[in-house]
PDB file of C-alpha atoms and ligand atoms in Angstrom:
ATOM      1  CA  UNK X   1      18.762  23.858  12.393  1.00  0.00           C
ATOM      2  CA  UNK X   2      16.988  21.982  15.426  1.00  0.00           C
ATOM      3  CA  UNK X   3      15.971  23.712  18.352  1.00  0.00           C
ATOM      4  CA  UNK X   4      17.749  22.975  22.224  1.00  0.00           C
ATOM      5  CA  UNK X   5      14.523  21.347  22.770  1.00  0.00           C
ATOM      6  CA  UNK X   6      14.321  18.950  19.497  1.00  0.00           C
ATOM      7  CA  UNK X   7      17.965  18.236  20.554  1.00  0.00           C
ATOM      8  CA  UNK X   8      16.522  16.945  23.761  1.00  0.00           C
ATOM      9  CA  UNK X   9      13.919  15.288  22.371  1.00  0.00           C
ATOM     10  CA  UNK X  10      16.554  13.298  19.568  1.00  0.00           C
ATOM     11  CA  UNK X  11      18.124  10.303  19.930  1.00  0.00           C
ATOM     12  CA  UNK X  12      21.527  10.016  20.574  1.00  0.00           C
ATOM     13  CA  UNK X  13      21.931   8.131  17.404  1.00  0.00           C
ATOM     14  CA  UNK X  14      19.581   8.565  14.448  1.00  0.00           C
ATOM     15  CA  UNK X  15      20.542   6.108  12.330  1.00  0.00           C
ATOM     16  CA  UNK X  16      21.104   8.538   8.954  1.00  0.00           C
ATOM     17  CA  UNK X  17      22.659   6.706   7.296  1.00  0.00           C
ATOM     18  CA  UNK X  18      20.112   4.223   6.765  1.00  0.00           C
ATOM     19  CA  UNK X  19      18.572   7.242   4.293  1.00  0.00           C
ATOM     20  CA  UNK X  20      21.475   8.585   2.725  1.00  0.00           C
ATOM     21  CA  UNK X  21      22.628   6.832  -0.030  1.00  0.00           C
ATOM     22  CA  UNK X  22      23.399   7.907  -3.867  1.00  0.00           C
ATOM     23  CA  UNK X  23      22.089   5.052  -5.536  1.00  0.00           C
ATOM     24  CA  UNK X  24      18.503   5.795  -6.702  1.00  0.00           C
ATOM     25  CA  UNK X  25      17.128   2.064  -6.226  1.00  0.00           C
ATOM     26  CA  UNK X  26      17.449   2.761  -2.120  1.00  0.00           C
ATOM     27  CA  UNK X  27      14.607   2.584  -0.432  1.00  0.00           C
ATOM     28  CA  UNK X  28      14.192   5.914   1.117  1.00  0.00           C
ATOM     29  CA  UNK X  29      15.080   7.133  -2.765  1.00  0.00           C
ATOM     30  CA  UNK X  30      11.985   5.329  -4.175  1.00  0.00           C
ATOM     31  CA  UNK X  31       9.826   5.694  -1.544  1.00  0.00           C
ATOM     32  CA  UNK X  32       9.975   9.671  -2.324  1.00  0.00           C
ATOM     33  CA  UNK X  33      10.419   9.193  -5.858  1.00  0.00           C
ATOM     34  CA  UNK X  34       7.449   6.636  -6.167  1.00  0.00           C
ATOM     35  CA  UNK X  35       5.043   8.951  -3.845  1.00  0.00           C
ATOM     36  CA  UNK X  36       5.417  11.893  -6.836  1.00  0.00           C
ATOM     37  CA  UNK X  37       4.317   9.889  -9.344  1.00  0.00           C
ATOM     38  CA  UNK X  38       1.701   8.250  -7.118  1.00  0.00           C
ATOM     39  CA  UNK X  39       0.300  11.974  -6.744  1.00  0.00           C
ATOM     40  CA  UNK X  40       0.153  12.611  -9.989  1.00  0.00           C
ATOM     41  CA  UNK X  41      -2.046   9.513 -10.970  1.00  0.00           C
ATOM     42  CA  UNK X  42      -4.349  10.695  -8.196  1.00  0.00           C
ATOM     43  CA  UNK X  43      -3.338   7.756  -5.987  1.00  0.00           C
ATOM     44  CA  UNK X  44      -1.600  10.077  -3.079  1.00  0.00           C
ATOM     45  CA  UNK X  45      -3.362  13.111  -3.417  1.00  0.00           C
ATOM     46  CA  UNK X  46      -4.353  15.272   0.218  1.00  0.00           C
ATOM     47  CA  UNK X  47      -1.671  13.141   1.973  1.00  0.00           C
ATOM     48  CA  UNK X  48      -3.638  10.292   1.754  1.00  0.00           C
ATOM     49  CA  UNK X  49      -2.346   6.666   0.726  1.00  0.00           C
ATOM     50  CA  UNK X  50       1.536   6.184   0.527  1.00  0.00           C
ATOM     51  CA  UNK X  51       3.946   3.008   0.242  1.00  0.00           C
ATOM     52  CA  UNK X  52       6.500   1.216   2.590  1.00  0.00           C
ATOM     53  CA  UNK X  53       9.556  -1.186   1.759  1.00  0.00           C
ATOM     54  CA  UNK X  54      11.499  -3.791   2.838  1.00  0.00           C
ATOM     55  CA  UNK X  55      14.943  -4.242   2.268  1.00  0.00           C
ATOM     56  CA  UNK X  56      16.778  -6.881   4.255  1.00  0.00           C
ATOM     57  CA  UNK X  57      16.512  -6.378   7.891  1.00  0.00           C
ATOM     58  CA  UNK X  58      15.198  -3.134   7.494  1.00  0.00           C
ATOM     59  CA  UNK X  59      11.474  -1.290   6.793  1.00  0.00           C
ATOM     60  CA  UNK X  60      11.219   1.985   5.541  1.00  0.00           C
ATOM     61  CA  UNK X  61       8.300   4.151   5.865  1.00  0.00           C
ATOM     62  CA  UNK X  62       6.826   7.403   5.175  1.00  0.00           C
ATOM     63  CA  UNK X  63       5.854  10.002   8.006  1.00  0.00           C
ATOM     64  CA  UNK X  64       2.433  10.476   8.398  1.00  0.00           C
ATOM     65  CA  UNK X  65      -0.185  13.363   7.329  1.00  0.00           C
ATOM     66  CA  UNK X  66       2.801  15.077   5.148  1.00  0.00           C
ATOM     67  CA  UNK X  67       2.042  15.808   0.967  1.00  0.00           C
ATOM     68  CA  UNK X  68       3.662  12.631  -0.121  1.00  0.00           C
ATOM     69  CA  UNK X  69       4.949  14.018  -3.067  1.00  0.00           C
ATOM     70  CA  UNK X  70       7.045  16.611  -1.605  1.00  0.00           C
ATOM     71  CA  UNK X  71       8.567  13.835   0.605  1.00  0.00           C
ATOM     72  CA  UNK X  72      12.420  13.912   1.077  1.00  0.00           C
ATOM     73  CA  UNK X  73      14.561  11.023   2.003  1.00  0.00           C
ATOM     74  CA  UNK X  74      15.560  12.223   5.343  1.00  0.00           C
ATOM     75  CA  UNK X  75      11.766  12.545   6.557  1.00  0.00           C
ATOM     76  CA  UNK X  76      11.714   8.455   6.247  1.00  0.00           C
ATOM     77  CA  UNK X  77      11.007   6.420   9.227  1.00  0.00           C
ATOM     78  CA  UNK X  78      13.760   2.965   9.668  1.00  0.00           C
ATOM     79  CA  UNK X  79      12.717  -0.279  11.848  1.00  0.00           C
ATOM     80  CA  UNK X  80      14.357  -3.158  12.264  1.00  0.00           C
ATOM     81  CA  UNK X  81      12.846  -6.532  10.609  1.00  0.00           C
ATOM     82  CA  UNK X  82      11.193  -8.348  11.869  1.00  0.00           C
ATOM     83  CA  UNK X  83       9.504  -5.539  14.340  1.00  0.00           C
ATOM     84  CA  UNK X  84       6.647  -6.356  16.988  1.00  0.00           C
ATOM     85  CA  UNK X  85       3.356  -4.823  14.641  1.00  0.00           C
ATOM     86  CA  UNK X  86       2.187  -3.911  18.422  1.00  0.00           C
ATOM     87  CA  UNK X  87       2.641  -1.820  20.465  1.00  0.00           C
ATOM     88  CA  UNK X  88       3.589   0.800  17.732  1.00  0.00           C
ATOM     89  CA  UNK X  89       5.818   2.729  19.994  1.00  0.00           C
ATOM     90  CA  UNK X  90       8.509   5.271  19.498  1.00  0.00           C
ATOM     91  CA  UNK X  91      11.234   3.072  20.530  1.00  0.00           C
ATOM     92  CA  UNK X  92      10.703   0.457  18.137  1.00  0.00           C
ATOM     93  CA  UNK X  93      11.939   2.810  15.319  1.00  0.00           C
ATOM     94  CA  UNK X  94      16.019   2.720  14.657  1.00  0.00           C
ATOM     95  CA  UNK X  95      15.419   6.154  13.063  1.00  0.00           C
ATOM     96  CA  UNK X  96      13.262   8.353  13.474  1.00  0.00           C
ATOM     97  CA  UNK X  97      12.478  11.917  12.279  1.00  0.00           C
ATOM     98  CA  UNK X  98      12.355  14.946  14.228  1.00  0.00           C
ATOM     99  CA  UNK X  99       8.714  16.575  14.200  1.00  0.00           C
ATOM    100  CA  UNK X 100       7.038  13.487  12.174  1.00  0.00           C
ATOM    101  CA  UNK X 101       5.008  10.732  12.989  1.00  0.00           C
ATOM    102  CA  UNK X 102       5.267   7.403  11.414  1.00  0.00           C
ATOM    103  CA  UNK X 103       2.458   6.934   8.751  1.00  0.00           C
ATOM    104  CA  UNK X 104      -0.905   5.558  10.493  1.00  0.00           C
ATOM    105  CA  UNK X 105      -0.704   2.558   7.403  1.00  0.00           C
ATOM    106  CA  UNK X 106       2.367   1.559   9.193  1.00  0.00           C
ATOM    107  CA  UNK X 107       0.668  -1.834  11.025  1.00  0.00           C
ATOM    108  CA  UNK X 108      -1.152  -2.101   7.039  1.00  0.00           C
ATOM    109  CA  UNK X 109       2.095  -2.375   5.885  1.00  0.00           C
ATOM    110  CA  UNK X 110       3.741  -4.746   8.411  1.00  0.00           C
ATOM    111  CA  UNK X 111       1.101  -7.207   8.033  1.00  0.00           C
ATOM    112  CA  UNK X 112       2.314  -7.622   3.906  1.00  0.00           C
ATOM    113  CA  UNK X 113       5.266  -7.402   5.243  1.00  0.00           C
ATOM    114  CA  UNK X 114       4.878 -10.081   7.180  1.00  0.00           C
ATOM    115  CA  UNK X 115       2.877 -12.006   4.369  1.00  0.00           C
ATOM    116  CA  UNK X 116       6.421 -12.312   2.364  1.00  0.00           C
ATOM    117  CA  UNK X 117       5.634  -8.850   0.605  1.00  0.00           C
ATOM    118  CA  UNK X 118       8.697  -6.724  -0.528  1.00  0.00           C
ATOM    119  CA  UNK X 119       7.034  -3.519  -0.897  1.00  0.00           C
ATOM    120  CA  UNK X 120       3.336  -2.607   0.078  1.00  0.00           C
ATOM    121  CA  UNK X 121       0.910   0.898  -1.622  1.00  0.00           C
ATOM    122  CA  UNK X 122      -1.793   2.115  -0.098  1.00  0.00           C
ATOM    123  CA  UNK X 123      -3.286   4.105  -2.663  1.00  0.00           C
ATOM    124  CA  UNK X 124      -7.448   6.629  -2.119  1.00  0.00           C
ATOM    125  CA  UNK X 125      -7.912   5.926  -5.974  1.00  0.00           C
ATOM    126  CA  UNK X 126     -11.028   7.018  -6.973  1.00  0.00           C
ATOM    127  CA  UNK X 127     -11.044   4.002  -9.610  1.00  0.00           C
ATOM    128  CA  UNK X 128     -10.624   1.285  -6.272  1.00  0.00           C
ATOM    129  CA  UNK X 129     -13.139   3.699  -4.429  1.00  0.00           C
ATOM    130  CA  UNK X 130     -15.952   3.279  -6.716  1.00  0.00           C
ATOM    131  CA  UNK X 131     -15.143  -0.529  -7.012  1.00  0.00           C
ATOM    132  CA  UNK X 132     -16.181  -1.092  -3.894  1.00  0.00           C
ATOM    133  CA  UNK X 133     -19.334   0.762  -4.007  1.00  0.00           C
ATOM    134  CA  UNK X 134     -20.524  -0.608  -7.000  1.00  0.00           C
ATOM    135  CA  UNK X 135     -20.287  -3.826  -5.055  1.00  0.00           C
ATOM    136  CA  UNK X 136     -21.648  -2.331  -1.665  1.00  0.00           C
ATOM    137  CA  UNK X 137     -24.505  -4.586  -2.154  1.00  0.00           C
ATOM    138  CA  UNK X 138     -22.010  -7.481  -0.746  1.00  0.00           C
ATOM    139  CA  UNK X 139     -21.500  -7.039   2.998  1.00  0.00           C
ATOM    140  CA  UNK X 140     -19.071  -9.447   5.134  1.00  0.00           C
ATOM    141  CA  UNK X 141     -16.315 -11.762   4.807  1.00  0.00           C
ATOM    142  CA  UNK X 142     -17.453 -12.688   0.648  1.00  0.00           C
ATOM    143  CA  UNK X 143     -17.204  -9.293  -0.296  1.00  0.00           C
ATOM    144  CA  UNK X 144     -15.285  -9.365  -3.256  1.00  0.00           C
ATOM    145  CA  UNK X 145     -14.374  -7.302  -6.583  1.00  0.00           C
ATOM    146  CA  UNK X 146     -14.169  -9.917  -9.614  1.00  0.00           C
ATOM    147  CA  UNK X 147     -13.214  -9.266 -12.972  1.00  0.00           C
ATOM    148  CA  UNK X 148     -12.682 -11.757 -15.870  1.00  0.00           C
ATOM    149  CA  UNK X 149     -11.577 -11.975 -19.905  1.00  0.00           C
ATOM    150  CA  UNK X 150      -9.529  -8.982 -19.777  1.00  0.00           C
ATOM    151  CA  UNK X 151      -5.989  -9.130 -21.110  1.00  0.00           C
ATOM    152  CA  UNK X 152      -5.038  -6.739 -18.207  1.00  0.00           C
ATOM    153  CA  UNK X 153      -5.518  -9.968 -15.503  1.00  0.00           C
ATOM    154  CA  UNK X 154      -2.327 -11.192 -16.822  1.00  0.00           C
ATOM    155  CA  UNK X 155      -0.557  -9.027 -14.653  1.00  0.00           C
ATOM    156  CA  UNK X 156      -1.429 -10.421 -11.005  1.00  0.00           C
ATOM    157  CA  UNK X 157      -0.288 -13.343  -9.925  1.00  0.00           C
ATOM    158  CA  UNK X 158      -2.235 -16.392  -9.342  1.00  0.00           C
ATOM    159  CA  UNK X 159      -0.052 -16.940  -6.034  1.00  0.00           C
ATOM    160  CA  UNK X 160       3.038 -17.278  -4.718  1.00  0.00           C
ATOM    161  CA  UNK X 161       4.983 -19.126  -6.948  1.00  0.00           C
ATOM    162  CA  UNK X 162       2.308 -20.247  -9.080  1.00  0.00           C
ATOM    163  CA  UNK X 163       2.527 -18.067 -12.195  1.00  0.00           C
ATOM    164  CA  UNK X 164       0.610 -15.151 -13.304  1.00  0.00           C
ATOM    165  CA  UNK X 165      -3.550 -15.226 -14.109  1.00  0.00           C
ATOM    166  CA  UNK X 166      -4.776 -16.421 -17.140  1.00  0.00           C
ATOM    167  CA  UNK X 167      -6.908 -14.560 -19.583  1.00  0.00           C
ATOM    168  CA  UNK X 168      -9.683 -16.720 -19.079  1.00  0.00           C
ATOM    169  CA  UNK X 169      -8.993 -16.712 -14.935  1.00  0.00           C
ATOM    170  CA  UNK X 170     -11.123 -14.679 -12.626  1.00  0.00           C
ATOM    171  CA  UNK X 171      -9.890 -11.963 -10.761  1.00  0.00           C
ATOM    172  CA  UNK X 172     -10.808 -11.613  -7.088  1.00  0.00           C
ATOM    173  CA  UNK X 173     -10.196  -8.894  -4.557  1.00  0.00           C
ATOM    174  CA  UNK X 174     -11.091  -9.337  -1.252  1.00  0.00           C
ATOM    175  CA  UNK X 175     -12.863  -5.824   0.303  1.00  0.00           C
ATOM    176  CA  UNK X 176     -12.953  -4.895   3.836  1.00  0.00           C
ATOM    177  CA  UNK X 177     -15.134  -2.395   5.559  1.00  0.00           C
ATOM    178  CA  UNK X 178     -13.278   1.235   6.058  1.00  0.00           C
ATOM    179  CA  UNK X 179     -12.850   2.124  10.199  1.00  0.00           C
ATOM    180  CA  UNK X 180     -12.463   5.543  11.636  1.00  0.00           C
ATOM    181  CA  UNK X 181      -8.757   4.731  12.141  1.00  0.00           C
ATOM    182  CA  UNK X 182      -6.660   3.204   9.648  1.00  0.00           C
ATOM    183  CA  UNK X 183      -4.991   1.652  12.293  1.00  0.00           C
ATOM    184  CA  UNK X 184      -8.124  -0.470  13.046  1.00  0.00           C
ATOM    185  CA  UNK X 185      -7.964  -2.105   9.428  1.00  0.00           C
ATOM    186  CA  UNK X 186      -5.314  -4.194  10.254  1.00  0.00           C
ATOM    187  CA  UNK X 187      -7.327  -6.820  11.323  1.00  0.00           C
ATOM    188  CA  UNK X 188      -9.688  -6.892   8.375  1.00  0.00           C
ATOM    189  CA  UNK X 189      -6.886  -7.018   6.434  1.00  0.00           C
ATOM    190  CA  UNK X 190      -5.202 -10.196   8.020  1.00  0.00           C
ATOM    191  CA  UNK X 191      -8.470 -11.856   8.100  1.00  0.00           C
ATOM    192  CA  UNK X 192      -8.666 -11.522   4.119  1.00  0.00           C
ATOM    193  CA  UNK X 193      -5.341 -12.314   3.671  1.00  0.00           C
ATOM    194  CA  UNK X 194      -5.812 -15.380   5.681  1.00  0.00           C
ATOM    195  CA  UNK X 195      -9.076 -16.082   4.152  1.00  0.00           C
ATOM    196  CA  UNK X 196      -7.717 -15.351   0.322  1.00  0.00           C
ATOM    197  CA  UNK X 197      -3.961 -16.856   0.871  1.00  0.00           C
ATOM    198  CA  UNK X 198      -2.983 -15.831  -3.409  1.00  0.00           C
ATOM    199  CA  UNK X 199      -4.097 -12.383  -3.030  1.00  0.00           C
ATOM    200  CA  UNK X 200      -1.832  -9.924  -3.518  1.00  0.00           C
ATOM    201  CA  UNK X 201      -4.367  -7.083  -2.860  1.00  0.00           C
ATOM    202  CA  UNK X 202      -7.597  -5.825  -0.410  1.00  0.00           C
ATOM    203  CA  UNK X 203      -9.710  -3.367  -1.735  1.00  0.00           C
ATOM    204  CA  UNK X 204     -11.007  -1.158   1.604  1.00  0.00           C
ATOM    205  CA  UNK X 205     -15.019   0.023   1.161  1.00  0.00           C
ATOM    206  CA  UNK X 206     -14.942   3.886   0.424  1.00  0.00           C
ATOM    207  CA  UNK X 207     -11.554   4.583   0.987  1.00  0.00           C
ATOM    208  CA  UNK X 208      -8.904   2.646  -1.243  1.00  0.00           C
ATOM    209  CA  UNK X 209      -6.888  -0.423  -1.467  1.00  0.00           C
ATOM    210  CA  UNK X 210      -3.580  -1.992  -0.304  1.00  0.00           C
ATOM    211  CA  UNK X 211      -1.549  -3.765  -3.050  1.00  0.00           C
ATOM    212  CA  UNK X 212       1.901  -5.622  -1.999  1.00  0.00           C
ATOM    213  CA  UNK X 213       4.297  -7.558  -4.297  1.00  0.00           C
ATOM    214  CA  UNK X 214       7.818  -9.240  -4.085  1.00  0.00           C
ATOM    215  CA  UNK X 215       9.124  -6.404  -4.526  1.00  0.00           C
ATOM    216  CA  UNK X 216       9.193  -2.907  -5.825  1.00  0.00           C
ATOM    217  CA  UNK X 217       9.045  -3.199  -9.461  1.00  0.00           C
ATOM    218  CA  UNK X 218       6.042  -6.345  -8.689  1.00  0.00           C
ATOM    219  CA  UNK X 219       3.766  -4.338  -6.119  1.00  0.00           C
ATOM    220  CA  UNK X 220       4.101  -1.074  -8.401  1.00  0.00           C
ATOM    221  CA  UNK X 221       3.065  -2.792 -11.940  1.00  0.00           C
ATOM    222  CA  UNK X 222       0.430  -4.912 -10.103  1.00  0.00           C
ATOM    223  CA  UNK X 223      -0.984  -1.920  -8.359  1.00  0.00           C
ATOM    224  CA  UNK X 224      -1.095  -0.135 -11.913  1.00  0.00           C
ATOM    225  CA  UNK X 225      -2.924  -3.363 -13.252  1.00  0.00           C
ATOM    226  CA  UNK X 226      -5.062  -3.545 -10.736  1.00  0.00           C
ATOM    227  CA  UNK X 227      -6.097   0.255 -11.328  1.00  0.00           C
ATOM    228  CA  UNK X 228      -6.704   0.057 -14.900  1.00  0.00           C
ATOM    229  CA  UNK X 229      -9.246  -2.853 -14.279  1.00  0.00           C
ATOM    230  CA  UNK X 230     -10.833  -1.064 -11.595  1.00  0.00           C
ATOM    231  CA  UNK X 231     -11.053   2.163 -14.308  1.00  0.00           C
ATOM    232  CA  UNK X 232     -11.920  -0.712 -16.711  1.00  0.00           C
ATOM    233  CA  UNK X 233     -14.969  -1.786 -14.334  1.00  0.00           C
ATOM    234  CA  UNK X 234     -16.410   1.519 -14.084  1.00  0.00           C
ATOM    235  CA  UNK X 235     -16.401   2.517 -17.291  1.00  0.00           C
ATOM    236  CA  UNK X 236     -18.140  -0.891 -18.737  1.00  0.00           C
ATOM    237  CA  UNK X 237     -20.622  -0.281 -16.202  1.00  0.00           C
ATOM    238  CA  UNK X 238     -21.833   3.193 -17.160  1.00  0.00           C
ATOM    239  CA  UNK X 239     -22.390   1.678 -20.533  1.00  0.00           C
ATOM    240  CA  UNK X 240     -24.119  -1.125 -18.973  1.00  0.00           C
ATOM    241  CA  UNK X 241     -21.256  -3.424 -20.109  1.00  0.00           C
ATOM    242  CA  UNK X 242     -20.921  -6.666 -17.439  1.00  0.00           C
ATOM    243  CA  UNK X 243     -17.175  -7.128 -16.672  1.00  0.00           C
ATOM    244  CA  UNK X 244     -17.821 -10.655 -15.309  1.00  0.00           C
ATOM    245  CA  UNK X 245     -18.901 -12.994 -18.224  1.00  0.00           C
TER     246      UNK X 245
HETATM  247  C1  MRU R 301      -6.479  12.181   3.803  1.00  0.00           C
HETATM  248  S1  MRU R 301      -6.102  11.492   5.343  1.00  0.00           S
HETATM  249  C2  MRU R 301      -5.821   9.795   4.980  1.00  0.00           C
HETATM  250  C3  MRU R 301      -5.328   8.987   6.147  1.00  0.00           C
HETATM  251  O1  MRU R 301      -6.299   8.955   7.151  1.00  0.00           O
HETATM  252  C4  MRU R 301      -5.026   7.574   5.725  1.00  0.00           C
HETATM  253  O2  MRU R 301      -6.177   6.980   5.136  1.00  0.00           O
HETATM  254  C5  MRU R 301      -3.891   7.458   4.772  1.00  0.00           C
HETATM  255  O3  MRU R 301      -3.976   6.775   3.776  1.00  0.00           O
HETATM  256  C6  MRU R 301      -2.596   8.113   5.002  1.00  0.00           C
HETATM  257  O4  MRU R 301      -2.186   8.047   6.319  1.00  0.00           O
HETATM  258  P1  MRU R 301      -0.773   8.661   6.738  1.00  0.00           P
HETATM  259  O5  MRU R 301      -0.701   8.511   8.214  1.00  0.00           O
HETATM  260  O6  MRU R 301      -0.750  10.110   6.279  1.00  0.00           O
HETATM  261  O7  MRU R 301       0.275   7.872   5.975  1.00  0.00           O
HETATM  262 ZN1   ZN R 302      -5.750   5.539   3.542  1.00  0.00          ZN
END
C-alpha cells in the first residue's frame, strides 16, 4: 500500500496498463522473464547488466540497481517512442514506478534503439570481460575483438539486410573504453556504431557488452552466439590455440 507521501509524489495517471497484460510475449513479461535466465548464465548477476524493448511506440525498461532476476512486471519503466535520449528526466517517462529509478543503461539502450534495434542486453559476462582484456593491448577507435572459422559466426548478421556471416567471414566487435558512469558510454557507443554501421554489438573494456537485434528472439540468440565465441576465445587461448587464422 503507498504511503500519503508516495501518493503525492505519483502521477495522476500511471499508465498500468502498459505492464499488465496476460500474454507472455509482452514486453514487460519478457523483460522479467529474460532477466532470470540472464542471471542464471551469469550475465545479470549483482544487478548489473539488464535488457530494454521496443514495441511500437513504446520502450520498456528495467529500474535501476534492483536484482534483475527478481524483477516483476509492474517495476518496468514505459516511454513514448521516439523519446529525446537527453535530458533523461522524470517527465519523459509515461509510467513510471514508485521508489525506482530508470536503469542508468537507459541512454545505452536508446541509442540501439535508435539504430533500428528491437530489443537491446547489456550483459557483465565474464566471457565478454576477459575479451576485452586479452585485447587491452589495442587502445582507441580500432579496438576490436575478431574471431574467424568458427561455425558459431553463423549466427550474427553481416548487416542489416544482408544475410548472416559466413563460416569463412571474420567476426568484428568494436570495444569501447569503460567510464565511471554508464551513462557516459553513450557516446563511445554511437561513435562505434557509426564507425562499424553492420555491427550488431560493442564490447565495453572491463565491464561487458551491449548486443541489440530486430527483435527479441534476434538480440537474445545473437547475444548467446556472441558469448559462446567469447567463451570460445578464452579457452583456445589458455591452450595457446589462435582463434584468428
Ligand atoms: C553492479 S552495478 C552495474 C551498473 O553500474 C551498470 O553497469 C549496469 O549494468 C546496471 O545498471 P542499472 O542502472 O542497475 O540497470
Ligand atoms: Zn553495466
Amino acid at each position: 500500500m503507498a504511503s500519503a507521501q508516495d501518493q503525492a509524489v505519483a502521477p495522476a495517471n500511471n499508465n498500468d496498463y502498459l505492464v499488465q497484460s496476460d500474454d507472455p510475449e509482452h514486453p514487460a513479461n519478457l523483460i522479467p522473464e529474460l532477466c532470470r535466465k540472464f542471471y542464471n548464465w551469469g550475465w545479470v548477476t549483482g544487478t548489473g547488466g539488464g535488457t530494454s524493448i521496443r514495441h511500437g511506440d513504446h520502450i520498456f525498461i528495467a529500474p535501476s540497481g534492483v536484482q534483475k532476476e527478481l524483477m516483476k512486471s509492474e517495476n518496468i519503466f514505459v516511454l513514448q517512442w521516439p523519446t529525446k535520449k537527453y535530458p533523461a528526466e522524470e517527465r519523459n517517462y509515461i509510467r513510471r514506478p514508485l521508489k525506482l529509478n530508470p536503469s542508468a543503461c537507459t541512454p545505452l539502450f536508446l541509442t540501439a534503439f535508435e539504430h533500428g534495434a528491437g530489443c537491446c542486453i547489456h550483459t557483465h559476462s565474464q566471457w565478454a570481460v576477459l575479451v576485452t582484456l586479452l585485447v587491452e593491448r589495442e587502445k582507441g577507435p580500432d579496438a576490436c575483438f575478431e574471431i574467424s572459422t568458427i561455425e558459431q559466426i553463423k549466427g550474427i548478421p553481416r548487416g542489416k539486410g544482408k544475410g548472416m556471416l559466413g563460416y569463412h567471414d571474420t567476426l568484428r566487435i568494436p570495444i569501447i573504453e569503460n567510464t565511471a558512469f554508464e551513462e557516459d558510454l553513450t557516446s563511445g557507443l554511437e561513435a562505434a556504431m557509426n564507425k562499424y554501421p553492420d555491427t550488431y554489438a560493442v564490447l565495453v573494456r572491463r565491464h561487458g557488452i551491449y548486443v541489440w537485434g530486430d527483435n527479441v528472439a534476434k538480440a537474445k540468440t545473437q547475444c548467446e552466439s556472441l558469448d559462446y565465441l567469447f567463451q570460445l576465445a578464452v579457452e583456445m587461448h589458455k591452450l595457446g590455440l589462435p582463434w584468428v587464422k
